[in-house]
Amino acid sequence: MTSQLLILGNGFDLHCGLKSSYKDFFCYEILDTIGDSFGLKQLKADVCGFWESILLEYYIEYENQDYNWCVIEAIIKEVLELIFYGEKIEEINLENGIWYTALKFVNENRKLQNDKTYQNNEINRHIFKFCVRFFESIKLNCFSIQENLYLLSCQLLQELNNLENRFCKFLKNQIVNPNNQNERNEKYLVKAINLLANITGFSNGKYEDITQIIHKEEKRFKEGNNSNGAKIFWRDVNLLSEEFDNLKNVNILNFNYTALFDILEVENPCVYTNVHGKLCNNHCTKDCKSSNVIFGIDDNLIQSQGTSSELRLFSKTYRKMLVAGEPEDTLPPKNAKSLEIKFYGHSLSEADYSYFQSIFDYYDLYGNSNVRLLFYYSKGFEQHDTIYKLISSYGKSLNNKEQGKNLIHKLLLENRLKIIEIE
């Protein structure tokens, strides 16, 4: 039986009706949309925080441009580079960074009111003011320059944690019944399961409602005598329909924060991994701090630029390492006789290239004729250019550069690359 590795992106949830895009999050949680309709570009009254304010500044600057989900992490990367290294990122010099200008500004006891630094650039100006206020809040004489930089990095990371918590709460509100917060969004779940069946082929049928996916059975559990004298009790158990057993040969790497079978409240019928964390199971309060959601930048972007440790705290790889539990086999066996790597709904952005490169290396994409790549899309969301860019970029990483140049041609010639439209 052919093994499958299914890689899902935010397009999967969007296709199933979940309002999980960056634009949805920004407009629902951050932007004062009422004021915006009158030309007032501002945060909601109860919203504060560095990254929220930065997102607003980018919205003001680029509001007429289309927002892809990956833009939030592109913004994080760009802002961190401005803070640590300044405009000329090819010249890795901390003294060119906005943080260093702010540090000198505070050391010289200057005040923001009459200052013209970065006056011609609102984004840079906003970053500069944040750094100045942070350094004013700590005792600079107690720390070295490097220590001041580290403290600023920790503060920026804490601000990012707050944004992640806000997003976690927002997304959990999307997966419940809008008419009853204690019930699941069954319309989303049915669509998601049907789409999953379409891509993986685990079922030939189409589910019409949630009861066809899950059926409840009462089971009797016999227990020995306990302190309360109880011997028998009844319990409702959620069980998946039998055809879900066909998912056992499927491994799912989900770049979303939703965990489909967690929402269904059943045990995963397959190996299911949320690459960048997933929604917590807690009931979110206003000051909830328990999110497992990870925003960040790709590790390859850090290493390829030869930057030092300032950016590592914001690497998704580094942050995932800090929260990793017991190791799990997230990928199908390397020696699988037949493997299909399937993509759906992923932007294939540079922010996740390190994952794709690791997967292609692991299975020896160039030399292993048992591995096929299948890119699924829905009409109107074609990705031919991004697919070409992804595979070309991977080809450049191969030791044999001549092999890298003909990788796409080789995959097509051997019928190992398919782009498939689905309903």
Coordinates of C-alpha atoms in Angstrom, one line a residue:
M1 CA 0.0 0.0 0.0
T2 CA 1.2 3.5 -0.9
S3 CA 2.3 5.6 2.1
Q4 CA 1.2 9.2 2.1
L5 CA 2.7 12.3 3.7
L6 CA 0.1 15.1 3.6
I7 CA 1.2 18.6 4.1
L8 CA -1.6 21.1 4.9
G9 CA -1.5 24.9 4.9
N10 CA -4.0 27.6 5.9
G11 CA -5.8 27.2 2.5
F12 CA -7.2 23.9 3.9
D13 CA -9.0 25.6 6.8
L14 CA -10.1 28.6 4.6
H15 CA -11.5 26.2 2.0
C16 CA -13.6 24.6 4.7
G17 CA -15.1 28.0 5.8
L18 CA -12.9 28.8 8.8
K19 CA -12.0 32.5 9.0
S20 CA -8.4 31.8 9.9
S21 CA -6.5 34.1 7.6
Y22 CA -4.2 36.9 8.7
K23 CA -6.6 39.4 7.3
D24 CA -9.5 37.9 9.3
F25 CA -7.4 38.0 12.5
F26 CA -6.2 41.5 11.9
C27 CA -9.7 42.9 11.1
Y28 CA -11.5 41.1 13.9
E29 CA -9.0 41.5 16.7
I30 CA -6.7 44.4 16.0
L31 CA -8.1 47.0 13.6
D32 CA -10.8 49.4 14.7
T33 CA -13.0 48.6 11.6
I34 CA -15.7 51.1 12.5
G35 CA -13.2 53.9 12.7
D36 CA -11.5 52.5 9.5
S37 CA -14.7 53.0 7.6
F38 CA -14.4 56.8 8.4
G39 CA -10.8 56.9 7.5
L40 CA -9.4 56.5 11.0
K41 CA -6.6 53.9 10.9
Q42 CA -6.2 52.8 14.5
L43 CA -6.2 49.9 17.0
K44 CA -9.3 48.8 18.8
A45 CA -9.7 50.5 22.1
D46 CA -8.7 47.4 24.2
V47 CA -5.7 46.5 22.0
C48 CA -2.1 47.3 22.8
G49 CA 1.3 45.8 22.2
F50 CA 4.3 46.3 20.0
W51 CA 3.5 43.8 17.3
E52 CA -0.2 44.8 17.1
S53 CA 0.9 48.4 16.6
I54 CA 3.5 47.3 14.0
L55 CA 0.8 45.4 12.1
L56 CA -1.3 48.5 12.0
E57 CA 1.6 50.6 10.7
Y58 CA 2.1 48.0 7.9
Y59 CA -1.6 48.1 7.2
I60 CA -1.5 51.9 6.8
E61 CA 1.5 51.6 4.5
Y62 CA 0.3 48.7 2.4
E63 CA -3.5 48.5 2.8
N64 CA -4.2 48.2 -0.9
Q65 CA -2.0 45.2 -1.3
D66 CA -3.3 41.6 -0.9
Y67 CA -2.5 39.9 2.4
N68 CA -1.3 36.4 2.3
W69 CA -1.1 34.4 5.5
C70 CA 2.7 34.3 5.3
V71 CA 2.9 38.1 5.5
I72 CA 2.7 38.2 9.3
E73 CA 5.9 36.2 9.5
A74 CA 7.5 38.3 6.7
I75 CA 6.7 41.4 8.8
I76 CA 8.3 39.8 11.9
K77 CA 11.4 39.0 9.9
E78 CA 11.7 42.5 8.3
V79 CA 11.0 44.3 11.6
L80 CA 13.6 42.2 13.5
E81 CA 16.2 42.9 10.8
L82 CA 15.5 46.7 11.1
I83 CA 15.8 46.5 14.8
F84 CA 19.1 44.6 15.0
Y85 CA 20.9 45.5 11.7
G86 CA 19.2 48.5 10.1
E87 CA 18.3 49.0 6.4
K88 CA 21.4 47.4 4.9
I89 CA 20.9 43.8 6.0
E90 CA 23.8 42.6 3.8
E91 CA 26.1 44.5 6.1
I92 CA 25.7 42.5 9.4
N93 CA 26.6 45.3 11.9
L94 CA 24.7 45.7 15.1
E95 CA 25.6 49.4 15.3
N96 CA 23.5 50.0 12.2
G97 CA 20.4 48.7 13.9
I98 CA 17.6 50.9 15.2
W99 CA 18.1 49.4 18.7
Y100 CA 21.7 50.9 18.8
T101 CA 20.5 54.3 17.7
A102 CA 17.8 54.2 20.5
L103 CA 20.4 53.1 23.0
K104 CA 22.7 56.0 22.3
F105 CA 19.7 58.3 22.3
V106 CA 18.8 57.3 25.9
N107 CA 22.4 57.4 27.1
E108 CA 22.6 61.0 25.9
N109 CA 19.5 61.8 27.9
R110 CA 17.7 63.1 24.8
K111 CA 13.8 63.3 24.7
L112 CA 11.5 62.1 22.0
Q113 CA 9.3 65.2 21.9
N114 CA 11.6 67.3 19.7
D115 CA 13.6 64.5 18.0
K116 CA 13.5 64.1 14.2
T117 CA 15.2 60.6 14.0
Y118 CA 13.4 58.5 11.4
Q119 CA 10.8 61.2 11.0
N120 CA 10.5 60.4 7.3
N121 CA 9.6 56.7 7.9
E122 CA 6.6 55.9 10.1
I123 CA 7.5 52.2 10.6
N124 CA 11.1 52.9 11.5
R125 CA 9.9 55.7 13.7
H126 CA 7.5 53.5 15.5
I127 CA 10.2 50.9 16.1
F128 CA 12.6 53.6 17.3
K129 CA 10.1 55.0 19.9
F130 CA 9.5 51.5 21.2
C131 CA 13.2 50.8 21.7
V132 CA 13.7 54.2 23.4
R133 CA 10.9 53.7 25.8
F134 CA 12.2 50.2 26.7
F135 CA 15.7 51.4 27.4
E136 CA 14.3 54.3 29.4
S137 CA 12.4 51.8 31.6
I138 CA 15.6 49.9 32.6
K139 CA 18.8 51.0 34.3
L140 CA 21.3 51.1 31.4
N141 CA 24.3 51.5 33.7
C142 CA 23.6 48.1 35.2
F143 CA 24.1 46.2 31.9
S144 CA 26.6 45.9 29.1
I145 CA 25.6 46.8 25.5
Q146 CA 25.2 43.1 24.8
E147 CA 23.0 42.6 27.8
N148 CA 20.8 45.5 26.8
L149 CA 20.4 43.9 23.4
Y150 CA 19.4 40.6 25.0
L151 CA 16.9 42.2 27.3
L152 CA 15.3 44.0 24.4
S153 CA 15.1 40.7 22.5
C154 CA 13.4 39.1 25.4
Q155 CA 10.9 41.9 25.6
L156 CA 10.2 41.6 21.9
L157 CA 9.6 37.9 22.3
Q158 CA 7.3 38.5 25.2
E159 CA 5.3 40.9 23.0
L160 CA 5.2 38.2 20.3
N161 CA 3.9 35.7 22.9
N162 CA 1.1 38.1 23.6
L163 CA 0.2 38.3 19.9
E164 CA 0.2 34.5 19.7
N165 CA -2.1 34.2 22.7
R166 CA -4.5 36.7 21.0
F167 CA -4.5 34.7 17.8
C168 CA -5.1 31.4 19.7
K169 CA -8.1 32.9 21.4
F170 CA -9.4 34.3 18.1
L171 CA -9.0 31.0 16.2
K172 CA -10.7 29.0 19.0
N173 CA -13.7 31.3 18.7
Q174 CA -13.9 30.3 15.0
I175 CA -14.1 26.5 15.6
V176 CA -17.1 26.7 17.9
N177 CA -20.8 26.9 17.0
P178 CA -21.4 30.7 16.7
N179 CA -24.8 30.2 18.3
N180 CA -23.5 28.1 21.2
Q181 CA -19.9 28.5 22.5
N182 CA -20.1 25.0 24.1
E183 CA -20.6 23.2 20.7
R184 CA -18.3 22.6 17.8
N185 CA -18.5 24.2 14.4
E186 CA -19.9 21.1 12.8
K187 CA -20.2 22.7 9.3
Y188 CA -16.4 23.3 9.3
L189 CA -15.7 19.8 10.6
V190 CA -17.8 18.0 7.9
K191 CA -16.2 20.1 5.1
A192 CA -12.7 19.4 6.5
I193 CA -13.3 15.6 6.7
N194 CA -14.7 15.5 3.2
L195 CA -11.8 17.5 1.8
L196 CA -9.4 15.2 3.7
A197 CA -11.1 12.2 2.1
N198 CA -10.9 13.8 -1.3
I199 CA -7.1 14.3 -1.0
T200 CA -6.1 11.0 0.7
G201 CA -8.8 8.7 -0.7
F202 CA -9.5 7.2 2.7
S203 CA -13.2 7.1 1.9
N204 CA -15.1 7.1 -1.4
G205 CA -18.3 8.5 0.2
K206 CA -19.3 12.0 1.2
Y207 CA -20.3 12.9 4.7
E208 CA -23.5 14.9 5.1
D209 CA -23.4 15.6 8.8
I210 CA -21.4 15.0 11.9
T211 CA -23.2 11.8 13.0
Q212 CA -21.9 10.0 9.9
I213 CA -18.4 10.8 11.0
I214 CA -18.8 10.0 14.7
H215 CA -21.2 7.7 16.3
K216 CA -21.6 7.4 20.1
E217 CA -21.8 4.1 21.8
E218 CA -22.6 3.4 25.4
K219 CA -20.1 1.0 26.9
R220 CA -20.3 -0.7 30.3
F221 CA -17.2 -0.5 32.3
K222 CA -16.8 -3.0 35.2
E223 CA -14.6 -1.9 38.0
G224 CA -13.8 -3.4 41.3
N225 CA -15.1 -2.1 44.6
N226 CA -13.8 1.3 45.5
S227 CA -14.2 3.6 48.5
N228 CA -17.6 4.7 47.2
G229 CA -18.9 1.2 46.7
A230 CA -19.5 1.8 43.0
K231 CA -19.1 -1.3 40.8
I232 CA -20.6 -0.3 37.4
F233 CA -21.0 3.0 35.5
W234 CA -21.8 4.1 32.0
R235 CA -19.9 6.5 29.8
D236 CA -20.4 7.9 26.3
V237 CA -17.5 7.3 24.0
N238 CA -16.9 9.1 20.7
L239 CA -15.8 6.7 18.0
L240 CA -14.9 7.4 14.4
S241 CA -16.6 5.5 11.5
E242 CA -14.7 2.4 10.4
E243 CA -13.5 3.8 7.1
F244 CA -11.1 6.1 9.1
D245 CA -9.0 3.0 9.6
N246 CA -7.8 3.6 6.0
L247 CA -5.9 6.7 7.3
K248 CA -3.4 4.5 9.0
N249 CA -1.0 4.7 6.1
V250 CA -1.2 8.5 6.1
N251 CA 1.1 10.9 8.0
I252 CA -0.2 14.5 8.3
L253 CA 2.0 17.6 8.8
N254 CA -0.3 20.4 9.5
F255 CA 1.1 24.0 9.3
N256 CA -2.2 25.3 10.7
Y257 CA -2.9 25.6 14.4
T258 CA -6.1 23.6 14.2
A259 CA -6.0 19.9 15.2
L260 CA -8.9 18.3 13.4
F261 CA -9.3 15.2 15.5
D262 CA -8.8 17.1 18.7
I263 CA -11.8 19.2 17.7
L264 CA -13.8 16.1 17.1
E265 CA -12.6 14.9 20.5
V266 CA -11.4 11.5 19.2
E267 CA -8.1 9.7 19.1
N268 CA -6.1 10.4 15.9
P269 CA -6.6 7.6 13.3
C270 CA -3.2 8.5 11.8
V271 CA 0.1 10.2 12.7
Y272 CA -1.0 13.9 13.0
T273 CA 1.5 16.6 13.7
N274 CA 1.0 20.4 14.1
V275 CA 4.3 21.8 12.9
H276 CA 4.1 25.2 14.6
G277 CA 2.1 24.3 17.7
K278 CA -1.7 24.0 18.0
L279 CA -4.6 25.6 19.9
C280 CA -4.6 24.9 23.6
N281 CA -7.4 23.1 25.2
N282 CA -8.0 25.8 27.9
H283 CA -11.0 28.1 28.0
C284 CA -9.3 31.4 27.1
T285 CA -9.6 34.3 29.5
K286 CA -8.7 37.9 28.6
D287 CA -5.2 37.4 30.0
C288 CA -4.7 33.8 28.7
K289 CA -1.0 32.9 28.5
S290 CA -1.1 29.2 27.7
S291 CA -1.1 29.3 23.9
N292 CA 1.1 26.7 22.0
V293 CA 0.9 28.8 18.8
I294 CA 4.3 29.7 17.3
F295 CA 4.9 32.7 15.0
G296 CA 8.4 33.2 13.8
I297 CA 11.0 33.2 11.0
D298 CA 12.5 30.3 9.1
D299 CA 15.8 29.0 10.5
N300 CA 17.3 28.9 7.0
L301 CA 16.8 32.7 6.7
I302 CA 18.9 33.2 9.8
Q303 CA 21.7 30.8 8.9
S304 CA 22.0 31.9 5.2
Q305 CA 22.6 35.5 6.3
G306 CA 25.3 34.5 8.7
T307 CA 23.7 36.5 11.5
S308 CA 24.6 35.9 15.1
S309 CA 22.4 34.9 18.0
E310 CA 20.1 37.9 18.1
L311 CA 17.5 36.4 15.7
R312 CA 17.7 32.8 17.0
L313 CA 15.1 33.5 19.7
F314 CA 12.6 34.2 17.0
S315 CA 13.4 31.1 14.9
K316 CA 10.4 28.7 14.7
T317 CA 12.8 25.8 14.8
Y318 CA 14.5 27.1 17.9
R319 CA 11.2 27.9 19.7
K320 CA 9.8 24.5 18.8
M321 CA 12.9 22.9 20.2
L322 CA 12.3 24.6 23.6
V323 CA 8.7 23.2 23.9
A324 CA 9.3 19.8 22.3
G325 CA 8.2 16.8 24.3
E326 CA 9.0 13.1 23.7
P327 CA 10.3 12.5 20.1
E328 CA 7.7 11.2 17.7
D329 CA 7.9 9.5 14.3
T330 CA 6.2 12.3 12.3
L331 CA 7.2 11.0 8.8
P332 CA 6.5 7.8 7.0
P333 CA 9.4 5.2 6.9
K334 CA 12.3 6.2 4.7
N335 CA 12.3 2.8 3.1
A336 CA 8.6 2.9 2.0
K337 CA 8.1 1.0 -1.2
S338 CA 5.9 3.8 -2.5
L339 CA 5.4 7.3 -1.1
E340 CA 3.3 10.2 -2.2
I341 CA 4.1 13.6 -0.7
K342 CA 0.9 15.6 -1.1
F343 CA 0.4 19.3 -0.6
Y344 CA -2.8 21.3 -0.2
G345 CA -3.5 24.8 0.9
H346 CA 0.1 25.7 1.7
S347 CA 1.5 29.0 0.3
L348 CA 4.9 27.3 -0.1
S349 CA 6.5 30.5 1.2
E350 CA 10.2 30.8 2.0
A351 CA 9.2 30.9 5.7
D352 CA 8.9 27.1 5.7
Y353 CA 11.5 26.1 3.1
S354 CA 13.7 24.5 5.8
Y355 CA 11.0 21.9 6.5
F356 CA 10.5 21.1 2.8
Q357 CA 14.3 20.8 2.3
S358 CA 14.6 18.5 5.2
I359 CA 11.8 16.3 3.9
F360 CA 13.2 16.1 0.4
D361 CA 16.6 15.3 1.7
Y362 CA 15.3 12.6 4.0
Y363 CA 13.6 10.8 1.1
D364 CA 16.4 11.5 -1.4
L365 CA 13.9 13.2 -3.8
Y366 CA 16.4 13.3 -6.7
G367 CA 17.4 9.7 -6.6
N368 CA 14.5 7.8 -5.1
S369 CA 12.1 6.9 -7.9
N370 CA 9.5 5.6 -5.3
V371 CA 8.7 9.2 -4.2
R372 CA 6.2 11.3 -6.0
L373 CA 5.1 14.9 -5.4
L374 CA 1.4 15.8 -5.7
F375 CA 0.2 19.4 -5.4
Y376 CA -3.5 19.7 -5.0
Y377 CA -5.4 23.0 -5.6
S378 CA -8.9 24.3 -6.0
K379 CA -9.8 26.3 -9.1
G380 CA -8.8 29.9 -8.7
F381 CA -5.9 29.0 -6.4
E382 CA -3.4 27.7 -8.9
Q383 CA 0.3 27.6 -7.7
H384 CA 2.4 26.7 -10.7
D385 CA 4.9 29.5 -10.1
T386 CA 5.3 28.8 -6.4
I387 CA 5.7 25.1 -7.1
Y388 CA 8.4 25.8 -9.7
K389 CA 10.2 28.2 -7.3
L390 CA 10.1 25.7 -4.4
I391 CA 11.6 22.8 -6.4
S392 CA 14.1 25.1 -8.1
S393 CA 15.2 26.4 -4.8
Y394 CA 15.6 22.9 -3.5
G395 CA 17.6 21.9 -6.6
K396 CA 20.1 24.7 -5.8
S397 CA 20.7 23.1 -2.3
L398 CA 21.9 19.8 -3.8
N399 CA 25.6 19.1 -3.7
N400 CA 25.6 18.1 -7.4
K401 CA 24.6 21.4 -9.0
E402 CA 24.0 19.8 -12.4
Q403 CA 21.5 17.5 -10.8
G404 CA 19.8 20.4 -9.2
K405 CA 19.4 22.2 -12.5
N406 CA 17.5 19.3 -14.1
L407 CA 15.5 18.3 -11.0
I408 CA 12.1 19.5 -12.3
H409 CA 12.7 18.0 -15.7
K410 CA 13.6 14.6 -14.1
L411 CA 10.5 14.6 -11.9
L412 CA 8.3 15.3 -14.9
L413 CA 10.0 12.7 -17.1
E414 CA 9.6 10.0 -14.4
N415 CA 5.9 11.0 -13.8
R416 CA 6.8 12.0 -10.2
L417 CA 5.4 15.5 -10.2
K418 CA 1.7 16.2 -10.5
I419 CA -0.5 19.3 -10.1
I420 CA -4.1 18.2 -9.5
E421 CA -7.3 20.3 -9.4
I422 CA -9.9 19.0 -7.0
E423 CA -13.5 20.1 -6.6

